[in-house]
PDB file of C-alpha atoms in Angstrom:
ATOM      1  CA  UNK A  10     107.392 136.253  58.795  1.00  0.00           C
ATOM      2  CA  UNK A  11     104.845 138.756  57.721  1.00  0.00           C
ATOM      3  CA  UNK A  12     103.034 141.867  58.911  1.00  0.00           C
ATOM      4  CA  UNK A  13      99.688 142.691  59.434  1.00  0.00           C
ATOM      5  CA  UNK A  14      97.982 144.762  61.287  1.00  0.00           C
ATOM      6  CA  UNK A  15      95.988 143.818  64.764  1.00  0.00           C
ATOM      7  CA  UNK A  16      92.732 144.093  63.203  1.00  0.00           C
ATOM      8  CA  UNK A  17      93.216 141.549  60.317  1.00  0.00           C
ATOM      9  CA  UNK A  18      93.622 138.606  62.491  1.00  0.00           C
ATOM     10  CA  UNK A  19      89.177 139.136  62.129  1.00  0.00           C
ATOM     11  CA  UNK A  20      89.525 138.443  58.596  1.00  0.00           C
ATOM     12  CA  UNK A  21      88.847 135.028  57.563  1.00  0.00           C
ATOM     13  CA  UNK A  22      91.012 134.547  55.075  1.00  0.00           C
ATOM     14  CA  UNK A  23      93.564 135.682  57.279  1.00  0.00           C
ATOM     15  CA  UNK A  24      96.467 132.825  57.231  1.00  0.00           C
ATOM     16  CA  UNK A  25      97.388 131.011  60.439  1.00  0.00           C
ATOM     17  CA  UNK A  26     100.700 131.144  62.193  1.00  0.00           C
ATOM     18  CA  UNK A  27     102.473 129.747  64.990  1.00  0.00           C
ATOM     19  CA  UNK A  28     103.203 133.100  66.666  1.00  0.00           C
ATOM     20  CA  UNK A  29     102.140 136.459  66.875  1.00  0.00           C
ATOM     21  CA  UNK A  30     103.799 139.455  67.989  1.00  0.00           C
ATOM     22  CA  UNK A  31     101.193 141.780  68.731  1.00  0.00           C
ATOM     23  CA  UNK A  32     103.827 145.600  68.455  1.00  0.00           C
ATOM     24  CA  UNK A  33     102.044 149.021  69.663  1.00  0.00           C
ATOM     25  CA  UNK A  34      98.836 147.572  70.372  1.00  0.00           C
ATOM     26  CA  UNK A  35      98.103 149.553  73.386  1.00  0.00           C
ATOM     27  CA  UNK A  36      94.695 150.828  72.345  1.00  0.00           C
ATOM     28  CA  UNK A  37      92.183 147.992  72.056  1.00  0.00           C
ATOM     29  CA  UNK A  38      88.274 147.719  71.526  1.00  0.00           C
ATOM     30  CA  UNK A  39      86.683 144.443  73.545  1.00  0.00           C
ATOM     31  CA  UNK A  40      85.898 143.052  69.896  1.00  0.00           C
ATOM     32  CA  UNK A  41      89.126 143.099  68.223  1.00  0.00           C
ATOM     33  CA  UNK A  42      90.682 141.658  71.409  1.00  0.00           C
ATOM     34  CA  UNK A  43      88.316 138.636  70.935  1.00  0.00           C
ATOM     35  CA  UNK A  44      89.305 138.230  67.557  1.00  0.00           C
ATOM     36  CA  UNK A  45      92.760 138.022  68.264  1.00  0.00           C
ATOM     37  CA  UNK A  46      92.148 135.594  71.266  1.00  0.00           C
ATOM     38  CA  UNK A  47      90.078 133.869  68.526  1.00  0.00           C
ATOM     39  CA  UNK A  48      92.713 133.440  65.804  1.00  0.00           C
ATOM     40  CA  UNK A  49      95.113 132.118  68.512  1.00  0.00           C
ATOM     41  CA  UNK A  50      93.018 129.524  70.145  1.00  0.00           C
ATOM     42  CA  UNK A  51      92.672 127.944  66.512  1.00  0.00           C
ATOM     43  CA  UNK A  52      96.015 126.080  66.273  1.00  0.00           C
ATOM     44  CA  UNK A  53      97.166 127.060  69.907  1.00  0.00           C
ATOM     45  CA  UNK A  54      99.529 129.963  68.472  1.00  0.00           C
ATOM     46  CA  UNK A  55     101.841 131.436  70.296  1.00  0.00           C
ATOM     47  CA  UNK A  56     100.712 135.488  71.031  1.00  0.00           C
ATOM     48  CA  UNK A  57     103.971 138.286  72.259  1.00  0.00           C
ATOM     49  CA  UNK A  58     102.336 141.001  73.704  1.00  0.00           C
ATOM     50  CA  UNK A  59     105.100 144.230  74.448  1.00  0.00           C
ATOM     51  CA  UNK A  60     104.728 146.638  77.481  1.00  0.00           C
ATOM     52  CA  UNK A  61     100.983 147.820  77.479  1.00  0.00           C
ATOM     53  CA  UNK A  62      98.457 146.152  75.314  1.00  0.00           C
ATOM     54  CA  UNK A  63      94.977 147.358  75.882  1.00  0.00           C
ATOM     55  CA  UNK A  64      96.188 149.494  78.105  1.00  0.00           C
ATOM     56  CA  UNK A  65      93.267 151.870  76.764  1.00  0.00           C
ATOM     57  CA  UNK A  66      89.896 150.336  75.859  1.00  0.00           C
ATOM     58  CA  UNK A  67      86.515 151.924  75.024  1.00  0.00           C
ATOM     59  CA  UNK A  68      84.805 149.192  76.523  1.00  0.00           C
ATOM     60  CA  UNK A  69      86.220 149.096  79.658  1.00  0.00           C
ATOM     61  CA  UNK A  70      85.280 151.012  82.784  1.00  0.00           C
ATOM     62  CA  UNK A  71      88.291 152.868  83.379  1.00  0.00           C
ATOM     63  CA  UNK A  72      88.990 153.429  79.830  1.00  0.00           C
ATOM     64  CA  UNK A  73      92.535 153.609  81.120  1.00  0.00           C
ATOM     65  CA  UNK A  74      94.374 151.121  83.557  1.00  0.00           C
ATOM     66  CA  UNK A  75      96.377 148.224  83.966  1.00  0.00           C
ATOM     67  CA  UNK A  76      93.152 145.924  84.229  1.00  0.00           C
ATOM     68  CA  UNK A  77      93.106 146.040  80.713  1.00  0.00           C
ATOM     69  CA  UNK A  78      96.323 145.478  80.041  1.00  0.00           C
ATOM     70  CA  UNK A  79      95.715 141.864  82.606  1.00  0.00           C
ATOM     71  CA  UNK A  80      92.442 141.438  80.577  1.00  0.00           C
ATOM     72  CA  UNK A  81      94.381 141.386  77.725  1.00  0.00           C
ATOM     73  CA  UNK A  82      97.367 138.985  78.312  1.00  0.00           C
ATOM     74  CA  UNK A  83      95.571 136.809  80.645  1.00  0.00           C
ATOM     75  CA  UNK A  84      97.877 137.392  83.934  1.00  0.00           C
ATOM     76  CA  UNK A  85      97.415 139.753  86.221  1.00  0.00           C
ATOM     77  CA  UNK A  86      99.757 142.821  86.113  1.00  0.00           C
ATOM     78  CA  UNK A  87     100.568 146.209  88.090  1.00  0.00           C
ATOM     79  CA  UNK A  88     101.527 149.521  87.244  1.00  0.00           C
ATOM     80  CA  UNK A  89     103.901 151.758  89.071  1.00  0.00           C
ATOM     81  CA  UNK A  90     103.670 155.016  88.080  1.00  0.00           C
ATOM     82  CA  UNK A  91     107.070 155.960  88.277  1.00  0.00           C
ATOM     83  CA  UNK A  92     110.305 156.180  85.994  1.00  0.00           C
ATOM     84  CA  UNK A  93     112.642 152.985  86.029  1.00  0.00           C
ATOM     85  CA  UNK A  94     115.121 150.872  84.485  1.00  0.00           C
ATOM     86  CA  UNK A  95     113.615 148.089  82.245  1.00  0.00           C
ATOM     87  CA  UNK A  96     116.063 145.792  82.617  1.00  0.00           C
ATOM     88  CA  UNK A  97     115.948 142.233  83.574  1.00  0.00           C
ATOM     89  CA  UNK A  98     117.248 138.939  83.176  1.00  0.00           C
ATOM     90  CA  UNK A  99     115.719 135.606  81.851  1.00  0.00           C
ATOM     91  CA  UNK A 100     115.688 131.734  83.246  1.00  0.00           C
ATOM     92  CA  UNK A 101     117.500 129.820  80.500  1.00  0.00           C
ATOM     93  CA  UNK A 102     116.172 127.157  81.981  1.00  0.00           C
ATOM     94  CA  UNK A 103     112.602 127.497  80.802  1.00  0.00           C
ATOM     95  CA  UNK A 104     112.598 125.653  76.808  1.00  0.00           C
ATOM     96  CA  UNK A 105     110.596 128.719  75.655  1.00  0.00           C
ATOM     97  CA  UNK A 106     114.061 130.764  76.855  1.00  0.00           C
ATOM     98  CA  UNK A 107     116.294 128.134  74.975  1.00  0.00           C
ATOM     99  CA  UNK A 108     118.864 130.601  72.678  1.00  0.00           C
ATOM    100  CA  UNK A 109     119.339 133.476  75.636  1.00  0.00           C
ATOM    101  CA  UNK A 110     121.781 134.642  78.011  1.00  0.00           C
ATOM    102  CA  UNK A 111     121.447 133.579  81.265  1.00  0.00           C
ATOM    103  CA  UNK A 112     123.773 136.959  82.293  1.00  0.00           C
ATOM    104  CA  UNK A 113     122.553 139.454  79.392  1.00  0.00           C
ATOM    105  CA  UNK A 114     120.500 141.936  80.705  1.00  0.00           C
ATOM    106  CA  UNK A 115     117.093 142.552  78.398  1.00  0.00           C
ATOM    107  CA  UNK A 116     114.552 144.743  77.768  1.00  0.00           C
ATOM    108  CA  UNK A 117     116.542 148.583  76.340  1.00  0.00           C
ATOM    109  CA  UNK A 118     118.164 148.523  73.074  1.00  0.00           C
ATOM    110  CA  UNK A 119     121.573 147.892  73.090  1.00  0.00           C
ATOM    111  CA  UNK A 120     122.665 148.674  69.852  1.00  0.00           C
ATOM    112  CA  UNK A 121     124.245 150.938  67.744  1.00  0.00           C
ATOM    113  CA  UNK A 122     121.024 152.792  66.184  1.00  0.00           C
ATOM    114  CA  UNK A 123     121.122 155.574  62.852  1.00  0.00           C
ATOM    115  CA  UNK A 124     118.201 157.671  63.124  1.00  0.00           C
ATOM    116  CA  UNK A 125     116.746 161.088  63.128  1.00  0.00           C
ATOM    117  CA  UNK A 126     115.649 160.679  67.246  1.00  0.00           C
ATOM    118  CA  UNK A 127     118.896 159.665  68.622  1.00  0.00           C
ATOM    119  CA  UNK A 128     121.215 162.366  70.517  1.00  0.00           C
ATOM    120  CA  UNK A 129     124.028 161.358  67.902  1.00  0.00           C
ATOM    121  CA  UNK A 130     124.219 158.085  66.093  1.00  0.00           C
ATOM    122  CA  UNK A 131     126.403 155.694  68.020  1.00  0.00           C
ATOM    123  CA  UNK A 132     125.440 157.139  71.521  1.00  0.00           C
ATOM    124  CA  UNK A 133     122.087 155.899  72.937  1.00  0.00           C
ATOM    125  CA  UNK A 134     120.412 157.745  75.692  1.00  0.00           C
ATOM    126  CA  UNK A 135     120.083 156.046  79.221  1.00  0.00           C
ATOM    127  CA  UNK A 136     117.262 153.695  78.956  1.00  0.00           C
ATOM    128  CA  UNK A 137     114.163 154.809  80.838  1.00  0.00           C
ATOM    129  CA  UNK A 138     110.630 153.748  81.017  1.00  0.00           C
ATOM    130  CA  UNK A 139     107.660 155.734  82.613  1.00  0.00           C
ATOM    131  CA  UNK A 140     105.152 153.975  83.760  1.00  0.00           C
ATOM    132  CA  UNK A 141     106.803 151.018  84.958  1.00  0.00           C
ATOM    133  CA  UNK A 142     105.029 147.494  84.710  1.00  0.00           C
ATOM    134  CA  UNK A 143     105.093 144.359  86.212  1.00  0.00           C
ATOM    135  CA  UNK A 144     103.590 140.395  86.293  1.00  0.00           C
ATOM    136  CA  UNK A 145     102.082 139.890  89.621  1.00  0.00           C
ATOM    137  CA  UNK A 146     100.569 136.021  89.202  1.00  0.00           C
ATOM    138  CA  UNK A 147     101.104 132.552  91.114  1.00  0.00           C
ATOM    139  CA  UNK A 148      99.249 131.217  88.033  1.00  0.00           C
ATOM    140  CA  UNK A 149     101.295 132.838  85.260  1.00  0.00           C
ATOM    141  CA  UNK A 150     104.825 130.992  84.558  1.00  0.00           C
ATOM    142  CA  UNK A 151     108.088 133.424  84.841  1.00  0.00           C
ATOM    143  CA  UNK A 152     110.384 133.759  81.959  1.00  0.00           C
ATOM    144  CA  UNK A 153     112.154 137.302  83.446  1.00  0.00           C
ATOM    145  CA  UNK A 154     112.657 139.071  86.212  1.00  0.00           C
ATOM    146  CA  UNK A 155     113.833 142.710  86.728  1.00  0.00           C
ATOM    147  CA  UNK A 156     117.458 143.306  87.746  1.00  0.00           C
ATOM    148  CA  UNK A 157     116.472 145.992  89.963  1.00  0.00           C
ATOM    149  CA  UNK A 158     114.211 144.591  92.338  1.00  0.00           C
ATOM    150  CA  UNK A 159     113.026 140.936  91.218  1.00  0.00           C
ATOM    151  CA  UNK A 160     109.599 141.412  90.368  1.00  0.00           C
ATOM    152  CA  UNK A 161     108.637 139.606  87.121  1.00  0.00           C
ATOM    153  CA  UNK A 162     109.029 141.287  83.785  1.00  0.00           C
ATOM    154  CA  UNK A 163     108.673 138.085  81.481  1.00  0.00           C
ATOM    155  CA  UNK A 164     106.063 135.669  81.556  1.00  0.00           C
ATOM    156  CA  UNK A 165     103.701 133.121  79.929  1.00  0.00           C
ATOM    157  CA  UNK A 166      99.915 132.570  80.885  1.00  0.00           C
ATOM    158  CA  UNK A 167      97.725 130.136  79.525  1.00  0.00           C
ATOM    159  CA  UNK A 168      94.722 131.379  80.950  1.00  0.00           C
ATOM    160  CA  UNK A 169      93.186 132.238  77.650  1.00  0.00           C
ATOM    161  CA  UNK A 170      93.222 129.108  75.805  1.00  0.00           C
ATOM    162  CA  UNK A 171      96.939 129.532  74.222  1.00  0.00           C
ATOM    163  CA  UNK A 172     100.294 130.754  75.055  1.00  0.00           C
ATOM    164  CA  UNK A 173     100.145 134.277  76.094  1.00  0.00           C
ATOM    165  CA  UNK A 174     103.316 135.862  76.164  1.00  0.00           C
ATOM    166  CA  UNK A 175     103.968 139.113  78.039  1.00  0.00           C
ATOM    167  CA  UNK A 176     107.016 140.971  77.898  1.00  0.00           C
ATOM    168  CA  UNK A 177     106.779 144.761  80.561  1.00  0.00           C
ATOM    169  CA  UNK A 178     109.416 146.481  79.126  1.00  0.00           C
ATOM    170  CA  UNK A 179     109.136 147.848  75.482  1.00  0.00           C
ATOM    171  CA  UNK A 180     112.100 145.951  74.152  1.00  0.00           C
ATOM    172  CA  UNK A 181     112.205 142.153  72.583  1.00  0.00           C
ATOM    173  CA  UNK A 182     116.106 141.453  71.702  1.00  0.00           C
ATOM    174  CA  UNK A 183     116.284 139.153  68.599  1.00  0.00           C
ATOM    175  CA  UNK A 184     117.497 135.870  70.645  1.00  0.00           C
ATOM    176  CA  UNK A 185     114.462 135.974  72.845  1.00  0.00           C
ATOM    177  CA  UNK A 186     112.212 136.398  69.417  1.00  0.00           C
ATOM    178  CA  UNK A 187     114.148 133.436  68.472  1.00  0.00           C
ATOM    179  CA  UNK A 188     113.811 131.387  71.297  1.00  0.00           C
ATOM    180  CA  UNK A 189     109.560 131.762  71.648  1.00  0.00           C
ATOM    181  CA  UNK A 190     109.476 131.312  67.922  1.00  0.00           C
ATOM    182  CA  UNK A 191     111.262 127.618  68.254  1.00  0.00           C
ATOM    183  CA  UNK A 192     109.615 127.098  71.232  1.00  0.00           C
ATOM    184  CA  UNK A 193     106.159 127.935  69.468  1.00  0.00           C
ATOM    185  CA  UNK A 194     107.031 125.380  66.668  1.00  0.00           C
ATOM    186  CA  UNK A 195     108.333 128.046  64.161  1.00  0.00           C
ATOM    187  CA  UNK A 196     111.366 127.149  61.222  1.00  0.00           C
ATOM    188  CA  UNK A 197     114.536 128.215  62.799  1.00  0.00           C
ATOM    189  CA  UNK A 198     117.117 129.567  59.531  1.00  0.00           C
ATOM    190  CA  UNK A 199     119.744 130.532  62.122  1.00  0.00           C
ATOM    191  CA  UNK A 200     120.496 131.268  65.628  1.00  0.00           C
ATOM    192  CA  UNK A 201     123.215 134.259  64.427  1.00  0.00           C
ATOM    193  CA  UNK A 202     121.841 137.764  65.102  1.00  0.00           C
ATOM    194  CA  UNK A 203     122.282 138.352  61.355  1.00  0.00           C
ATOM    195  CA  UNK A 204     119.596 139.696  59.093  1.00  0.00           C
ATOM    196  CA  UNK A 205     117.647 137.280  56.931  1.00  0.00           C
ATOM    197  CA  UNK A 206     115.018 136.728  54.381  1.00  0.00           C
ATOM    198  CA  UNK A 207     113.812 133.478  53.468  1.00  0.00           C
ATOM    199  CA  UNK A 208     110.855 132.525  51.204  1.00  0.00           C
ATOM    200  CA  UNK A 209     109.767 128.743  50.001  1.00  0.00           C
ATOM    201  CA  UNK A 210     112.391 129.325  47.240  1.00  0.00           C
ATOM    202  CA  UNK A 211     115.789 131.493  48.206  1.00  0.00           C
ATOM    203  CA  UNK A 212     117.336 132.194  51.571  1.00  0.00           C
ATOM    204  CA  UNK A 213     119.176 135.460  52.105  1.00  0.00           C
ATOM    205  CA  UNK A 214     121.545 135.981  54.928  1.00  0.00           C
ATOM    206  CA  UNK A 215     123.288 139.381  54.959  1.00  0.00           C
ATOM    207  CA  UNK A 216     126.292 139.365  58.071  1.00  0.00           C
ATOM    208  CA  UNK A 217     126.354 141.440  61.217  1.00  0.00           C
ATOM    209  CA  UNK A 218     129.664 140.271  61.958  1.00  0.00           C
ATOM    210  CA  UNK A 219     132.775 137.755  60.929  1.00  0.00           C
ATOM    211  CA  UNK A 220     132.728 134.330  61.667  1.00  0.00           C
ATOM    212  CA  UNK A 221     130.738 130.678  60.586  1.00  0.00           C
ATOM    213  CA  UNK A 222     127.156 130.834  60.667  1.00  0.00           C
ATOM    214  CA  UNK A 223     125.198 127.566  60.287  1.00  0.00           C
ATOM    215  CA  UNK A 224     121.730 127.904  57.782  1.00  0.00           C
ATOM    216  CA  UNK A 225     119.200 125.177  58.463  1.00  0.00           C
ATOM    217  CA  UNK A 226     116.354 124.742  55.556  1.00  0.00           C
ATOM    218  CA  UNK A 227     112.718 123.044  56.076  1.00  0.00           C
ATOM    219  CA  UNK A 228     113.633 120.385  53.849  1.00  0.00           C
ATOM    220  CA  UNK A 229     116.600 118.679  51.972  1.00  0.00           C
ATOM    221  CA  UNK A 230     117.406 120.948  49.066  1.00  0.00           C
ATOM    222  CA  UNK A 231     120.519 121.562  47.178  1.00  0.00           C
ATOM    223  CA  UNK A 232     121.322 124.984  47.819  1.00  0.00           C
ATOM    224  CA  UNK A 233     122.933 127.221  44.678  1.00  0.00           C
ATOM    225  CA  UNK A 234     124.452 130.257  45.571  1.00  0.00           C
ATOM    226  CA  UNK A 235     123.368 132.566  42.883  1.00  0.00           C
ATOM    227  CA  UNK A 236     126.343 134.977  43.008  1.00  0.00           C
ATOM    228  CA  UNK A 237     129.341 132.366  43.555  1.00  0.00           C
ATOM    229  CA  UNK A 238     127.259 130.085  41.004  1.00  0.00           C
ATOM    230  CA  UNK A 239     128.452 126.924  42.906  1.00  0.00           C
ATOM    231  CA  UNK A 240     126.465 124.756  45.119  1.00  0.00           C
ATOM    232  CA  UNK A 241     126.508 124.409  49.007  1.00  0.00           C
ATOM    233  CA  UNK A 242     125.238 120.428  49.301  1.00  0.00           C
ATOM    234  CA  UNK A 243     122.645 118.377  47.445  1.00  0.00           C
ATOM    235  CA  UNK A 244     119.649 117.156  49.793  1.00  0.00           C
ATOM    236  CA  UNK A 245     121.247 118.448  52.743  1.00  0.00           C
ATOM    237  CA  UNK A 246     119.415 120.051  55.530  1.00  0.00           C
ATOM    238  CA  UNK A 247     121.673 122.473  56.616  1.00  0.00           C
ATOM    239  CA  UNK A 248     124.907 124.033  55.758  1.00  0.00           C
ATOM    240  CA  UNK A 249     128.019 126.102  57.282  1.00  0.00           C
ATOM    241  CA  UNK A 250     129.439 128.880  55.882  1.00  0.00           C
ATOM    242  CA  UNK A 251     131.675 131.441  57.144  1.00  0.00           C
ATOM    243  CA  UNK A 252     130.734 134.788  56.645  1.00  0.00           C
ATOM    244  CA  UNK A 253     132.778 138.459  57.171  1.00  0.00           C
ATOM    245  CA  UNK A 254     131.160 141.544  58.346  1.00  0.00           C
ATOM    246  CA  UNK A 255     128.887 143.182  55.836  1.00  0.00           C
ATOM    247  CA  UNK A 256     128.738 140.158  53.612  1.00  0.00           C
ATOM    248  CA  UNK A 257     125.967 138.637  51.692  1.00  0.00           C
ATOM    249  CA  UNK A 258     125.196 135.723  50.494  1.00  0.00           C
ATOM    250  CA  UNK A 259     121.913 133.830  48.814  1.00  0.00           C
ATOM    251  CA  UNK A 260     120.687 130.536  47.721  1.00  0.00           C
ATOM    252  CA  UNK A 261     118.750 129.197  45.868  1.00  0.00           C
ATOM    253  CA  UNK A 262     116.753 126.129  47.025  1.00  0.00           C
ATOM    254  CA  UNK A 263     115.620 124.732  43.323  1.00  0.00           C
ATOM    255  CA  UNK A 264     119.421 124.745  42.288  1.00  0.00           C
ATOM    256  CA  UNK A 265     120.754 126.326  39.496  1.00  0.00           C
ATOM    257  CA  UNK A 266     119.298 128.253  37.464  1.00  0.00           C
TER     258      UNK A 266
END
């Protein structure tokens, strides 16, 4: 993965991907919408818009309103100007849903979090969103639905020439990122909620927990484990390992060296 702001996805020698999470985007001009769409439409990427994207636009006439936000992901969606739960559930059943829960409720962070902004750092406040919003489309297809009253908070549209992506509440937990990303035709390292880095040459898992993890590669390699100094395989495409909390490990695709 990489990051890059909205606006680069104009420049042409942007790269292409197979998905793009579009994060904070909730003020957007008509133009750099259009580029976006454009960049998306030229492979068929995959775009993850979160809560209110173009929720304000210059352009538009209200500047402000959840129009823009429909304009924007390509389904039509509602605003309740209230404060809510964000909550909701997914259909496993859908292949773009393929590594969730089917009983995990999504959408607030669930996590132990150490910041400055939290109350202390192993309590999180109640999760609360204000305003609330919502997929309201017989055209758009439902990933997600709100625990609290059914309406759809997850969906996919293809209205706009690719696979738009919406996601109401503010929150994307790592196994849904997962699960678009495969179902978008993106490299899958490892399905453990671990953290990872991985580049054309080394793969870096670091654990979030005990327990085996199992690291699939692009290609057949013969990964080297640069602090052991042994080797996990020769032209193998994946490997197990067991890991323990806090552990890290990296290899080295090329072998020793």
């Amino acid at each position: 993965m990489d990051w890059y702001f909205h606006d680069d996805l104009a420049r042409a020698d942007m790269p292409d991907y197979k998905m793009y999470v579009m994060l904070n985007c909730y003020y957007l001009t008509e133009a750099e919408r259009r580029a976006i769409f454009d960049k998306a439409r030229k492979n068929g990427a995959t775009v993850v818009w979160l809560y209110a994207p173009g929720y304000i636009c210059p352009d538009a006439d209200p500047v402000t309103d959840a129009k823009n936000i429909s304009e924007t992901v390509g389904m039509n969606v509602c605003m309740e100007a209230k404060t809510a739960f964000p909550y909701f559930k997914v259909d496993t059943s859908h292949p773009a849903m393929s590594f969730a829960s089917p009983t995990r409720r999504y959408g607030h962070i669930d996590r132990d979090v150490h910041s400055n902004i939290w109350i202390s750092p192993t309590v999180l406040p109640p999760a609360y969103v204000n305003p609330l919003f919502y997929i309201d489309d017989p055209v758009a297809e439902v990933l997600g639905r709100y625990c609290s009253d059914g309406k759809a908070a997850l969906a996919v549209s293809y209205r706009h020439g690719f696979p738009s992506v919406y996601c109401a509440a503010k929150v994307l937990r790592s196994e849904l990122l997962a699960s678009l990303a495969k179902w978008s035709g993106c490299h899958i390292y490892t399905t453990s909620d671990d953290v990872l880095f991985a580049n054309e040459n080394f793969v870096s898992i670091h654990a979030s927990c005990d327990g085996k993890r199992i690291i699939r590669f692009k290609r057949p390699c013969s990964p080297y484990e640069v602090y052991e100094r042994r080797y996990y395989g020769h032209n193998v495409t994946e490997i197990e390992v067991k890991l323990s909390l806090g552990e890290t490990k990296m290899w080295s695709l090329a072998g020793a060296f």
